PDB file of C-alpha atoms in Angstrom:
ATOM      1  CA  MET A   1     164.395 -70.712 -23.873  1.00 51.00           C
ATOM      2  CA  SER A   2     163.569 -71.500 -27.491  1.00 69.00           C
ATOM      3  CA  ASP A   3     160.482 -70.198 -29.224  1.00 76.00           C
ATOM      4  CA  ILE A   4     157.497 -72.467 -29.242  1.00 82.00           C
ATOM      5  CA  THR A   5     155.249 -73.083 -32.241  1.00 88.00           C
ATOM      6  CA  TRP A   6     151.759 -71.627 -32.388  1.00 85.00           C
ATOM      7  CA  ILE A   7     150.434 -75.213 -32.236  1.00 85.00           C
ATOM      8  CA  GLN A   8     152.357 -75.764 -28.976  1.00 89.00           C
ATOM      9  CA  ALA A   9     151.163 -72.501 -27.612  1.00 89.00           C
ATOM     10  CA  PHE A  10     147.542 -73.449 -28.430  1.00 88.00           C
ATOM     11  CA  HIS A  11     148.007 -76.804 -26.839  1.00 89.00           C
ATOM     12  CA  LEU A  12     149.307 -75.217 -23.607  1.00 92.00           C
ATOM     13  CA  LEU A  13     146.432 -72.674 -23.547  1.00 91.00           C
ATOM     14  CA  MET A  14     143.868 -75.530 -24.094  1.00 90.00           C
ATOM     15  CA  GLN A  15     145.425 -77.491 -21.260  1.00 92.00           C
ATOM     16  CA  VAL A  16     145.217 -74.456 -18.825  1.00 93.00           C
ATOM     17  CA  PHE A  17     141.634 -73.922 -19.928  1.00 88.00           C
ATOM     18  CA  VAL A  18     140.686 -77.547 -19.297  1.00 87.00           C
ATOM     19  CA  ASP A  19     142.498 -77.579 -15.939  1.00 88.00           C
ATOM     20  CA  THR A  20     140.802 -74.297 -14.765  1.00 89.00           C
ATOM     21  CA  VAL A  21     137.404 -75.504 -15.847  1.00 85.00           C
ATOM     22  CA  THR A  22     137.838 -78.908 -14.160  1.00 83.00           C
ATOM     23  CA  ASP A  23     139.049 -77.254 -10.960  1.00 84.00           C
ATOM     24  CA  LYS A  24     136.353 -74.480 -10.893  1.00 87.00           C
ATOM     25  CA  LEU A  25     133.145 -76.043 -12.401  1.00 85.00           C
ATOM     26  CA  PHE A  26     133.497 -79.694 -11.282  1.00 82.00           C
ATOM     27  CA  LEU A  27     132.382 -81.068 -14.554  1.00 82.00           C
ATOM     28  CA  THR A  28     132.209 -84.712 -15.439  1.00 85.00           C
ATOM     29  CA  SER A  29     134.587 -85.992 -18.053  1.00 86.00           C
ATOM     30  CA  GLU A  30     131.683 -86.232 -20.538  1.00 92.00           C
ATOM     31  CA  GLN A  31     130.704 -82.634 -19.906  1.00 90.00           C
ATOM     32  CA  LEU A  32     134.259 -81.531 -20.265  1.00 87.00           C
ATOM     33  CA  ASP A  33     134.730 -83.428 -23.560  1.00 90.00           C
ATOM     34  CA  GLN A  34     131.502 -81.913 -24.904  1.00 93.00           C
ATOM     35  CA  LEU A  35     132.722 -78.447 -23.907  1.00 89.00           C
ATOM     36  CA  VAL A  36     136.086 -78.889 -25.697  1.00 88.00           C
ATOM     37  CA  GLU A  37     134.379 -80.395 -28.774  1.00 91.00           C
ATOM     38  CA  THR A  38     132.026 -77.374 -28.907  1.00 93.00           C
ATOM     39  CA  PHE A  39     134.895 -74.995 -28.583  1.00 89.00           C
ATOM     40  CA  MET A  40     136.962 -76.766 -31.304  1.00 88.00           C
ATOM     41  CA  ALA A  41     133.936 -76.810 -33.625  1.00 92.00           C
ATOM     42  CA  ALA A  42     133.611 -73.025 -33.263  1.00 92.00           C
ATOM     43  CA  LEU A  43     137.148 -72.334 -34.341  1.00 88.00           C
ATOM     44  CA  PRO A  44     137.675 -70.760 -37.765  1.00 89.00           C
ATOM     45  CA  LYS A  45     138.204 -73.352 -40.525  1.00 88.00           C
ATOM     46  CA  GLU A  46     141.713 -72.119 -41.304  1.00 85.00           C
ATOM     47  CA  LEU A  47     142.776 -72.694 -37.675  1.00 80.00           C
ATOM     48  CA  LYS A  48     141.083 -76.140 -37.619  1.00 80.00           C
ATOM     49  CA  LYS A  49     143.073 -77.124 -40.808  1.00 82.00           C
ATOM     50  CA  ARG A  50     146.304 -76.467 -39.021  1.00 78.00           C
ATOM     51  CA  LEU A  51     145.442 -78.461 -35.912  1.00 74.00           C
TER      52      LEU A  51
END
């Protein structure tokens, strides 16, 4: 198995997070979008630049 990039790893982690939240909290798509937007806004600027 080849190494994955940190962006691929971040994407995989975000997908697992979204899937888990969706299954456990029964959020609407609007609520889920807001949660992801809030999380992404809280990331350090350096990380946001690379995404």
